[in-house]
């Protein structure tokens, strides 16, 4: 029997493990998929759930049996998706989330501010568990962001897990295992998801996106292990982000009031997450400049992230020989950490730009 995982990026170990479990019919009642956001926990859980419910015996999920067709339509009566949402969530919002999951689980983004999984959501699952199952007897429940369950909800899930109904399988997904009760964790089989490598993300993007390989490579690097972040970057575009980063570097060599004005301007026009992306792209850009300065051109060319930006890079390298790239990159990393710690963005940028100019040894 073969499991069809083609839409899932990386995670070879997990794929092998799940295949083995299904082949030997050794399903546990509860699994905890844990790892950083965007590493494919939901994508994997969706495919595996469909495979468990599939009626075909050779290849799972086959995509053509009655169960698979129901699954693809998003209406499988034996499949339950639980995710955090406020009590007052609109039906259109809930449907929107379900639609995204169906289209591309890597793109899941909940439209609410810090929502939780309430006891009501778990009660609904328990009510469903009491009903007769459709056709094939297995049932699968996937709980997205399981660490967002309220205490009441957690206790209700614990109760089910203590005496799990036959052929009922729970998949708890979490990027924050520390906020799960140890009693829940101990009931689950743990399956770790590692951060994706740049190459895995690149391969995933190449199969579905039309941008040039150079651009996708840049996106893959900036995504830092998360397919979700990569898709987000593609949506917002990396070109503008990169340009702001390079402009920030250029402005760092201007007069103080110009530095301050530019810092205030981009801080006002960009959210913290965007500012972090800008700084990350600048790190990649400086890394390229470092490569160009220190390696023979041909060798450097092959490893450049910003290969379409050679002219600008070359100009920087010749204008600032012996620029202290390592220190500059460290400085930018500090800036990113300060943004994460909620220091005023404009202040972070002014300090950073003043320091970036320090590392240039003028001729
Ligand atoms: Zn099937």
mmCIF file of C-alpha atoms and ligand atoms in Angstrom:
data_model
loop_
_atom_site.group_PDB
_atom_site.id
_atom_site.type_symbol
_atom_site.label_atom_id
_atom_site.label_comp_id
_atom_site.label_asym_id
_atom_site.label_seq_id
_atom_site.Cartn_x
_atom_site.Cartn_y
_atom_site.Cartn_z
ATOM 1 C CA UNK A 1 0.000 0.000 0.000
ATOM 2 C CA UNK A 2 1.179 3.474 -0.839
ATOM 3 C CA UNK A 3 0.383 6.764 0.758
ATOM 4 C CA UNK A 4 0.112 9.697 -1.640
ATOM 5 C CA UNK A 5 1.784 12.654 -0.061
ATOM 6 C CA UNK A 6 2.831 14.549 -3.143
ATOM 7 C CA UNK A 7 1.476 17.900 -2.021
ATOM 8 C CA UNK A 8 3.374 17.799 1.253
ATOM 9 C CA UNK A 9 6.684 19.599 1.417
ATOM 10 C CA UNK A 10 9.599 17.793 3.101
ATOM 11 C CA UNK A 11 9.001 15.856 6.356
ATOM 12 C CA UNK A 12 10.246 12.586 4.883
ATOM 13 C CA UNK A 13 10.596 10.932 8.285
ATOM 14 C CA UNK A 14 7.011 11.679 9.242
ATOM 15 C CA UNK A 15 5.780 10.385 5.890
ATOM 16 C CA UNK A 16 7.649 7.116 6.350
ATOM 17 C CA UNK A 17 6.373 6.724 9.883
ATOM 18 C CA UNK A 18 2.742 7.310 8.941
ATOM 19 C CA UNK A 19 3.027 4.952 6.012
ATOM 20 C CA UNK A 20 4.391 2.296 8.329
ATOM 21 C CA UNK A 21 1.591 2.875 10.846
ATOM 22 C CA UNK A 22 -1.117 2.541 8.228
ATOM 23 C CA UNK A 23 0.466 -0.435 6.511
ATOM 24 C CA UNK A 24 0.678 -2.377 9.751
ATOM 25 C CA UNK A 25 -2.660 -1.146 10.957
ATOM 26 C CA UNK A 26 -1.124 0.183 14.143
ATOM 27 C CA UNK A 27 -3.024 3.397 14.556
ATOM 28 C CA UNK A 28 -2.948 4.954 18.009
ATOM 29 C CA UNK A 29 -5.986 6.825 19.276
ATOM 30 C CA UNK A 30 -4.207 10.112 19.613
ATOM 31 C CA UNK A 31 -1.261 11.821 17.966
ATOM 32 C CA UNK A 32 0.375 15.123 18.704
ATOM 33 C CA UNK A 33 1.965 16.726 15.644
ATOM 34 C CA UNK A 34 4.272 19.396 17.017
ATOM 35 C CA UNK A 35 6.657 21.845 15.344
ATOM 36 C CA UNK A 36 6.951 25.457 14.188
ATOM 37 C CA UNK A 37 4.123 27.118 12.246
ATOM 38 C CA UNK A 38 4.188 26.475 8.515
ATOM 39 C CA UNK A 39 6.039 23.140 8.672
ATOM 40 C CA UNK A 40 3.085 21.130 7.331
ATOM 41 C CA UNK A 41 1.318 19.677 10.364
ATOM 42 C CA UNK A 42 -2.143 20.445 9.027
ATOM 43 C CA UNK A 43 -1.303 19.418 5.454
ATOM 44 C CA UNK A 44 0.005 16.094 6.748
ATOM 45 C CA UNK A 45 -2.951 15.546 9.084
ATOM 46 C CA UNK A 46 -5.414 16.230 6.246
ATOM 47 C CA UNK A 47 -3.819 13.701 3.900
ATOM 48 C CA UNK A 48 -3.449 11.122 6.642
ATOM 49 C CA UNK A 49 -7.065 11.585 7.746
ATOM 50 C CA UNK A 50 -8.241 11.113 4.180
ATOM 51 C CA UNK A 51 -6.066 7.989 3.933
ATOM 52 C CA UNK A 52 -7.534 6.524 7.127
ATOM 53 C CA UNK A 53 -11.043 7.076 5.789
ATOM 54 C CA UNK A 54 -10.264 5.920 2.210
ATOM 55 C CA UNK A 55 -11.935 2.702 1.083
ATOM 56 C CA UNK A 56 -9.265 1.713 -1.423
ATOM 57 C CA UNK A 57 -6.844 -0.939 -0.213
ATOM 58 C CA UNK A 58 -3.910 -0.361 -2.537
ATOM 59 C CA UNK A 59 -3.224 3.322 -2.620
ATOM 60 C CA UNK A 60 -4.383 5.751 0.014
ATOM 61 C CA UNK A 61 -5.881 8.262 -0.295
ATOM 62 C CA UNK A 62 -7.036 7.146 -3.741
ATOM 63 C CA UNK A 63 -8.998 10.313 -4.439
ATOM 64 C CA UNK A 64 -11.719 8.425 -6.286
ATOM 65 C CA UNK A 65 -13.618 6.254 -3.794
ATOM 66 C CA UNK A 66 -16.879 7.460 -2.272
ATOM 67 C CA UNK A 67 -15.149 8.405 0.959
ATOM 68 C CA UNK A 68 -12.370 10.364 -0.804
ATOM 69 C CA UNK A 69 -14.929 12.260 -2.895
ATOM 70 C CA UNK A 70 -16.830 13.221 0.226
ATOM 71 C CA UNK A 71 -13.583 14.233 1.876
ATOM 72 C CA UNK A 72 -12.588 16.464 -1.046
ATOM 73 C CA UNK A 73 -15.974 18.156 -1.024
ATOM 74 C CA UNK A 74 -15.330 19.115 2.596
ATOM 75 C CA UNK A 75 -18.408 17.273 3.832
ATOM 76 C CA UNK A 76 -17.136 13.952 5.162
ATOM 77 C CA UNK A 77 -19.391 13.082 8.103
ATOM 78 C CA UNK A 78 -16.618 11.123 9.844
ATOM 79 C CA UNK A 79 -14.068 13.899 9.674
ATOM 80 C CA UNK A 80 -14.111 16.759 12.165
ATOM 81 C CA UNK A 81 -11.900 19.811 12.103
ATOM 82 C CA UNK A 82 -11.655 21.862 15.256
ATOM 83 C CA UNK A 83 -9.915 25.233 15.281
ATOM 84 C CA UNK A 84 -9.869 28.271 17.573
ATOM 85 C CA UNK A 85 -12.541 30.866 16.940
ATOM 86 C CA UNK A 86 -14.489 33.356 19.019
ATOM 87 C CA UNK A 87 -18.043 32.547 20.059
ATOM 88 C CA UNK A 88 -19.350 35.394 17.949
ATOM 89 C CA UNK A 89 -17.497 34.275 14.802
ATOM 90 C CA UNK A 90 -19.563 34.798 11.666
ATOM 91 C CA UNK A 91 -20.529 31.771 9.651
ATOM 92 C CA UNK A 92 -18.895 33.321 6.582
ATOM 93 C CA UNK A 93 -15.607 33.579 8.499
ATOM 94 C CA UNK A 94 -15.774 29.930 9.587
ATOM 95 C CA UNK A 95 -16.561 28.858 6.026
ATOM 96 C CA UNK A 96 -13.667 30.994 4.767
ATOM 97 C CA UNK A 97 -11.246 29.170 7.069
ATOM 98 C CA UNK A 98 -12.565 25.760 5.984
ATOM 99 C CA UNK A 99 -12.260 26.788 2.349
ATOM 100 C CA UNK A 100 -8.614 27.841 2.793
ATOM 101 C CA UNK A 101 -7.789 24.556 4.515
ATOM 102 C CA UNK A 102 -9.373 22.673 1.639
ATOM 103 C CA UNK A 103 -7.501 24.651 -1.017
ATOM 104 C CA UNK A 104 -4.101 24.873 0.655
ATOM 105 C CA UNK A 105 -3.580 24.002 4.313
ATOM 106 C CA UNK A 106 -0.208 25.794 4.289
ATOM 107 C CA UNK A 107 -2.060 29.056 3.849
ATOM 108 C CA UNK A 108 -4.206 28.768 6.944
ATOM 109 C CA UNK A 109 -4.621 32.081 8.703
ATOM 110 C CA UNK A 110 -7.298 32.591 11.317
ATOM 111 C CA UNK A 111 -9.056 35.936 10.879
ATOM 112 C CA UNK A 112 -9.472 36.596 14.606
ATOM 113 C CA UNK A 113 -7.304 38.082 17.286
ATOM 114 C CA UNK A 114 -6.008 35.414 19.683
ATOM 115 C CA UNK A 115 -9.048 33.089 19.518
ATOM 116 C CA UNK A 116 -9.466 30.008 21.714
ATOM 117 C CA UNK A 117 -10.983 26.566 21.387
ATOM 118 C CA UNK A 118 -14.027 26.625 23.620
ATOM 119 C CA UNK A 119 -15.781 23.777 25.368
ATOM 120 C CA UNK A 120 -18.619 24.192 22.839
ATOM 121 C CA UNK A 121 -16.388 23.042 19.981
ATOM 122 C CA UNK A 122 -15.380 19.918 21.915
ATOM 123 C CA UNK A 123 -19.003 19.245 22.967
ATOM 124 C CA UNK A 124 -19.954 19.265 19.317
ATOM 125 C CA UNK A 125 -17.263 16.665 18.596
ATOM 126 C CA UNK A 126 -18.481 14.509 21.463
ATOM 127 C CA UNK A 127 -22.051 14.777 20.236
ATOM 128 C CA UNK A 128 -20.894 13.586 16.836
ATOM 129 C CA UNK A 129 -19.009 10.702 18.383
ATOM 130 C CA UNK A 130 -22.313 9.553 19.841
ATOM 131 C CA UNK A 131 -23.909 9.347 16.402
ATOM 132 C CA UNK A 132 -23.714 6.389 14.044
ATOM 133 C CA UNK A 133 -20.820 6.507 11.624
ATOM 134 C CA UNK A 134 -21.179 6.673 7.901
ATOM 135 C CA UNK A 135 -20.106 3.652 5.791
ATOM 136 C CA UNK A 136 -16.542 2.980 6.717
ATOM 137 C CA UNK A 137 -16.420 2.970 10.480
ATOM 138 C CA UNK A 138 -13.361 5.086 11.272
ATOM 139 C CA UNK A 139 -13.598 8.623 12.516
ATOM 140 C CA UNK A 140 -10.928 11.298 12.549
ATOM 141 C CA UNK A 141 -10.801 14.476 14.610
ATOM 142 C CA UNK A 142 -8.134 17.084 13.907
ATOM 143 C CA UNK A 143 -7.616 19.815 16.498
ATOM 144 C CA UNK A 144 -5.679 22.776 15.076
ATOM 145 C CA UNK A 145 -3.666 24.843 17.590
ATOM 146 C CA UNK A 146 -4.507 22.419 20.378
ATOM 147 C CA UNK A 147 -2.608 24.621 22.857
ATOM 148 C CA UNK A 148 -5.378 27.192 22.445
ATOM 149 C CA UNK A 149 -7.956 24.971 24.155
ATOM 150 C CA UNK A 150 -9.499 26.460 27.274
ATOM 151 C CA UNK A 151 -9.104 24.451 30.502
ATOM 152 C CA UNK A 152 -12.681 23.225 30.163
ATOM 153 C CA UNK A 153 -12.101 22.133 26.582
ATOM 154 C CA UNK A 154 -8.858 20.406 27.519
ATOM 155 C CA UNK A 155 -10.570 18.456 30.267
ATOM 156 C CA UNK A 156 -13.333 17.405 27.908
ATOM 157 C CA UNK A 157 -10.771 16.121 25.401
ATOM 158 C CA UNK A 158 -8.913 14.316 28.194
ATOM 159 C CA UNK A 159 -12.098 12.515 29.128
ATOM 160 C CA UNK A 160 -12.526 11.251 25.588
ATOM 161 C CA UNK A 161 -8.884 10.229 25.364
ATOM 162 C CA UNK A 162 -9.136 8.266 28.607
ATOM 163 C CA UNK A 163 -11.743 5.993 27.063
ATOM 164 C CA UNK A 164 -11.481 6.513 23.348
ATOM 165 C CA UNK A 165 -14.343 5.155 21.248
ATOM 166 C CA UNK A 166 -13.404 2.405 18.802
ATOM 167 C CA UNK A 167 -11.787 3.408 15.523
ATOM 168 C CA UNK A 168 -11.719 7.056 16.501
ATOM 169 C CA UNK A 169 -8.467 8.897 15.928
ATOM 170 C CA UNK A 170 -7.425 12.266 17.285
ATOM 171 C CA UNK A 171 -4.739 14.453 15.756
ATOM 172 C CA UNK A 172 -3.714 17.346 17.926
ATOM 173 C CA UNK A 173 -1.598 19.954 16.151
ATOM 174 C CA UNK A 174 0.511 22.423 18.064
ATOM 175 C CA UNK A 175 3.346 24.876 17.587
ATOM 176 C CA UNK A 176 3.442 25.568 21.308
ATOM 177 C CA UNK A 177 3.747 22.296 23.155
ATOM 178 C CA UNK A 178 4.743 24.055 26.388
ATOM 179 C CA UNK A 179 1.225 25.356 26.681
ATOM 180 C CA UNK A 180 -0.369 21.920 26.534
ATOM 181 C CA UNK A 181 -1.215 20.041 29.711
ATOM 182 C CA UNK A 182 1.247 17.200 30.405
ATOM 183 C CA UNK A 183 -1.738 14.907 30.946
ATOM 184 C CA UNK A 184 -2.824 15.551 27.337
ATOM 185 C CA UNK A 185 0.684 15.073 25.963
ATOM 186 C CA UNK A 186 1.086 11.769 27.807
ATOM 187 C CA UNK A 187 -2.041 10.418 26.087
ATOM 188 C CA UNK A 188 -0.651 11.158 22.636
ATOM 189 C CA UNK A 189 1.964 9.638 20.421
ATOM 190 C CA UNK A 190 4.338 12.499 19.656
ATOM 191 C CA UNK A 191 5.353 13.213 16.092
ATOM 192 C CA UNK A 192 7.886 16.032 15.629
ATOM 193 C CA UNK A 193 7.909 18.242 12.523
ATOM 194 C CA UNK A 194 11.254 19.867 11.743
ATOM 195 C CA UNK A 195 11.692 23.315 10.188
ATOM 196 C CA UNK A 196 11.823 22.948 6.421
ATOM 197 C CA UNK A 197 15.128 23.439 4.642
ATOM 198 C CA UNK A 198 15.539 26.151 1.991
ATOM 199 C CA UNK A 199 15.718 23.453 -0.686
ATOM 200 C CA UNK A 200 12.538 21.739 0.486
ATOM 201 C CA UNK A 201 10.663 25.047 0.381
ATOM 202 C CA UNK A 202 12.167 25.853 -3.010
ATOM 203 C CA UNK A 203 11.048 22.494 -4.417
ATOM 204 C CA UNK A 204 7.594 22.977 -2.974
ATOM 205 C CA UNK A 205 7.332 26.430 -4.549
ATOM 206 C CA UNK A 206 8.735 25.367 -7.929
ATOM 207 C CA UNK A 207 5.973 22.825 -8.370
ATOM 208 C CA UNK A 208 3.191 25.334 -7.880
ATOM 209 C CA UNK A 209 4.459 28.863 -8.570
ATOM 210 C CA UNK A 210 5.388 30.596 -11.789
ATOM 211 C CA UNK A 211 8.067 33.050 -10.572
ATOM 212 C CA UNK A 212 11.698 32.713 -11.622
ATOM 213 C CA UNK A 213 13.937 30.321 -9.750
ATOM 214 C CA UNK A 214 16.068 33.229 -8.473
ATOM 215 C CA UNK A 215 13.042 34.896 -6.935
ATOM 216 C CA UNK A 216 11.732 31.664 -5.444
ATOM 217 C CA UNK A 217 15.155 30.956 -3.986
ATOM 218 C CA UNK A 218 15.112 34.339 -2.268
ATOM 219 C CA UNK A 219 11.624 33.656 -0.926
ATOM 220 C CA UNK A 220 12.683 30.206 0.306
ATOM 221 C CA UNK A 221 15.593 31.690 2.245
ATOM 222 C CA UNK A 222 13.562 34.493 3.724
ATOM 223 C CA UNK A 223 10.873 32.035 4.813
ATOM 224 C CA UNK A 224 13.187 30.561 7.473
ATOM 225 C CA UNK A 225 11.744 27.053 7.488
ATOM 226 C CA UNK A 226 8.070 27.903 7.087
ATOM 227 C CA UNK A 227 6.087 27.146 3.947
ATOM 228 C CA UNK A 228 3.338 29.429 5.219
ATOM 229 C CA UNK A 229 5.735 32.351 5.455
ATOM 230 C CA UNK A 230 7.033 31.563 1.962
ATOM 231 C CA UNK A 231 3.540 31.717 0.471
ATOM 232 C CA UNK A 232 2.854 34.915 2.365
ATOM 233 C CA UNK A 233 6.047 36.460 1.003
ATOM 234 C CA UNK A 234 5.036 35.517 -2.525
ATOM 235 C CA UNK A 235 1.696 37.176 -2.025
ATOM 236 C CA UNK A 236 3.164 40.412 -0.714
ATOM 237 C CA UNK A 237 6.136 40.327 -3.093
ATOM 238 C CA UNK A 238 9.785 40.282 -2.146
ATOM 239 C CA UNK A 239 10.852 42.942 -4.636
ATOM 240 C CA UNK A 240 9.577 45.877 -2.643
ATOM 241 C CA UNK A 241 10.836 44.440 0.632
ATOM 242 C CA UNK A 242 14.305 44.080 -0.838
ATOM 243 C CA UNK A 243 14.287 47.580 -2.268
ATOM 244 C CA UNK A 244 13.401 49.105 1.083
ATOM 245 C CA UNK A 245 16.198 47.078 2.701
ATOM 246 C CA UNK A 246 18.783 48.305 0.206
ATOM 247 C CA UNK A 247 17.499 51.877 0.492
ATOM 248 C CA UNK A 248 17.858 51.612 4.261
ATOM 249 C CA UNK A 249 21.485 50.648 3.820
ATOM 250 C CA UNK A 250 22.080 53.458 1.344
ATOM 251 C CA UNK A 251 20.449 56.028 3.648
ATOM 252 C CA UNK A 252 22.640 54.849 6.534
ATOM 253 C CA UNK A 253 25.525 56.693 4.860
ATOM 254 C CA UNK A 254 23.636 59.978 4.647
ATOM 255 C CA UNK A 255 23.262 62.754 7.180
ATOM 256 C CA UNK A 256 21.667 62.149 10.544
ATOM 257 C CA UNK A 257 18.403 63.973 9.870
ATOM 258 C CA UNK A 258 17.972 61.997 6.644
ATOM 259 C CA UNK A 259 18.516 58.760 8.545
ATOM 260 C CA UNK A 260 15.939 59.762 11.142
ATOM 261 C CA UNK A 261 13.412 60.852 8.519
ATOM 262 C CA UNK A 262 13.732 57.593 6.584
ATOM 263 C CA UNK A 263 13.505 55.475 9.747
ATOM 264 C CA UNK A 264 10.351 57.275 10.851
ATOM 265 C CA UNK A 265 8.847 56.952 7.378
ATOM 266 C CA UNK A 266 9.315 53.207 6.954
ATOM 267 C CA UNK A 267 8.377 52.543 10.568
ATOM 268 C CA UNK A 268 5.095 54.333 9.944
ATOM 269 C CA UNK A 269 4.377 52.506 6.698
ATOM 270 C CA UNK A 270 5.183 48.943 7.763
ATOM 271 C CA UNK A 271 3.998 46.549 10.446
ATOM 272 C CA UNK A 272 6.571 44.927 12.722
ATOM 273 C CA UNK A 273 6.449 41.657 10.770
ATOM 274 C CA UNK A 274 7.122 43.542 7.528
ATOM 275 C CA UNK A 275 9.993 45.438 9.112
ATOM 276 C CA UNK A 276 11.489 42.114 10.174
ATOM 277 C CA UNK A 277 11.158 40.829 6.616
ATOM 278 C CA UNK A 278 12.893 43.971 5.339
ATOM 279 C CA UNK A 279 15.804 43.435 7.720
ATOM 280 C CA UNK A 280 16.016 39.743 6.859
ATOM 281 C CA UNK A 281 16.214 40.563 3.173
ATOM 282 C CA UNK A 282 18.989 43.052 3.923
ATOM 283 C CA UNK A 283 20.939 40.299 5.713
ATOM 284 C CA UNK A 284 20.716 38.161 2.571
ATOM 285 C CA UNK A 285 21.785 41.094 0.444
ATOM 286 C CA UNK A 286 24.844 41.806 2.596
ATOM 287 C CA UNK A 287 25.705 38.115 2.593
ATOM 288 C CA UNK A 288 25.760 38.285 -1.208
ATOM 289 C CA UNK A 289 28.008 41.350 -1.136
ATOM 290 C CA UNK A 290 30.318 39.477 1.228
ATOM 291 C CA UNK A 291 30.458 36.530 -1.182
ATOM 292 C CA UNK A 292 31.260 38.814 -4.112
ATOM 293 C CA UNK A 293 34.084 40.466 -2.217
ATOM 294 C CA UNK A 294 35.658 37.286 -0.912
ATOM 295 C CA UNK A 295 35.241 34.652 -3.599
ATOM 296 C CA UNK A 296 36.123 34.461 -7.270
ATOM 297 C CA UNK A 297 33.230 35.881 -9.291
ATOM 298 C CA UNK A 298 32.151 32.600 -10.846
ATOM 299 C CA UNK A 299 32.061 30.813 -7.545
ATOM 300 C CA UNK A 300 30.187 33.671 -5.869
ATOM 301 C CA UNK A 301 27.672 33.979 -8.713
ATOM 302 C CA UNK A 302 26.462 30.452 -8.192
ATOM 303 C CA UNK A 303 25.633 31.058 -4.531
ATOM 304 C CA UNK A 304 24.038 34.489 -4.771
ATOM 305 C CA UNK A 305 20.524 34.873 -3.436
ATOM 306 C CA UNK A 306 20.029 38.207 -5.166
ATOM 307 C CA UNK A 307 21.526 37.160 -8.488
ATOM 308 C CA UNK A 308 19.396 39.717 -10.340
ATOM 309 C CA UNK A 309 20.950 42.495 -8.286
ATOM 310 C CA UNK A 310 24.586 41.982 -9.252
ATOM 311 C CA UNK A 311 25.266 45.500 -10.437
ATOM 312 C CA UNK A 312 24.145 47.155 -7.214
ATOM 313 C CA UNK A 313 25.988 44.558 -5.153
ATOM 314 C CA UNK A 314 29.179 45.070 -7.118
ATOM 315 C CA UNK A 315 28.904 48.839 -6.706
ATOM 316 C CA UNK A 316 28.535 48.486 -2.952
ATOM 317 C CA UNK A 317 31.499 46.140 -2.756
ATOM 318 C CA UNK A 318 33.769 48.503 -4.630
ATOM 319 C CA UNK A 319 32.548 51.616 -2.776
ATOM 320 C CA UNK A 320 33.123 50.045 0.625
ATOM 321 C CA UNK A 321 36.111 47.728 0.517
ATOM 322 C CA UNK A 322 36.666 45.854 3.766
ATOM 323 C CA UNK A 323 33.142 46.552 4.929
ATOM 324 C CA UNK A 324 32.667 44.619 8.161
ATOM 325 C CA UNK A 325 29.924 42.331 6.895
ATOM 326 C CA UNK A 326 29.867 39.961 9.843
ATOM 327 C CA UNK A 327 29.409 42.762 12.366
ATOM 328 C CA UNK A 328 26.814 44.451 10.193
ATOM 329 C CA UNK A 329 24.800 41.228 9.913
ATOM 330 C CA UNK A 330 25.021 40.696 13.665
ATOM 331 C CA UNK A 331 23.778 44.244 14.126
ATOM 332 C CA UNK A 332 20.763 43.598 11.900
ATOM 333 C CA UNK A 333 20.002 40.401 13.807
ATOM 334 C CA UNK A 334 20.016 42.457 17.010
ATOM 335 C CA UNK A 335 17.618 44.886 15.323
ATOM 336 C CA UNK A 336 15.260 41.989 14.479
ATOM 337 C CA UNK A 337 15.339 40.831 18.099
ATOM 338 C CA UNK A 338 14.583 44.347 19.312
ATOM 339 C CA UNK A 339 11.574 44.502 16.999
ATOM 340 C CA UNK A 340 10.391 41.237 18.518
ATOM 341 C CA UNK A 341 10.769 42.754 21.987
ATOM 342 C CA UNK A 342 8.491 45.635 21.127
ATOM 343 C CA UNK A 343 11.071 48.386 21.177
ATOM 344 C CA UNK A 344 9.809 51.401 19.156
ATOM 345 C CA UNK A 345 10.457 50.475 15.500
ATOM 346 C CA UNK A 346 11.731 53.925 14.465
ATOM 347 C CA UNK A 347 14.245 53.867 17.316
ATOM 348 C CA UNK A 348 15.435 50.373 16.357
ATOM 349 C CA UNK A 349 15.961 51.498 12.772
ATOM 350 C CA UNK A 350 17.810 54.706 13.659
ATOM 351 C CA UNK A 351 20.214 52.845 15.953
ATOM 352 C CA UNK A 352 20.695 50.155 13.349
ATOM 353 C CA UNK A 353 21.404 52.569 10.515
ATOM 354 C CA UNK A 354 23.902 54.525 12.601
ATOM 355 C CA UNK A 355 25.700 51.256 13.324
ATOM 356 C CA UNK A 356 25.618 50.008 9.746
ATOM 357 C CA UNK A 357 27.560 53.055 8.662
ATOM 358 C CA UNK A 358 30.160 52.430 11.412
ATOM 359 C CA UNK A 359 31.281 49.235 9.713
ATOM 360 C CA UNK A 360 32.430 50.952 6.555
ATOM 361 C CA UNK A 361 36.087 51.806 6.212
ATOM 362 C CA UNK A 362 36.176 54.648 3.758
ATOM 363 C CA UNK A 363 39.040 54.971 1.359
HETATM 364 ZN ZN1 LIG B 1 -10.153 6.699 -1.445
#
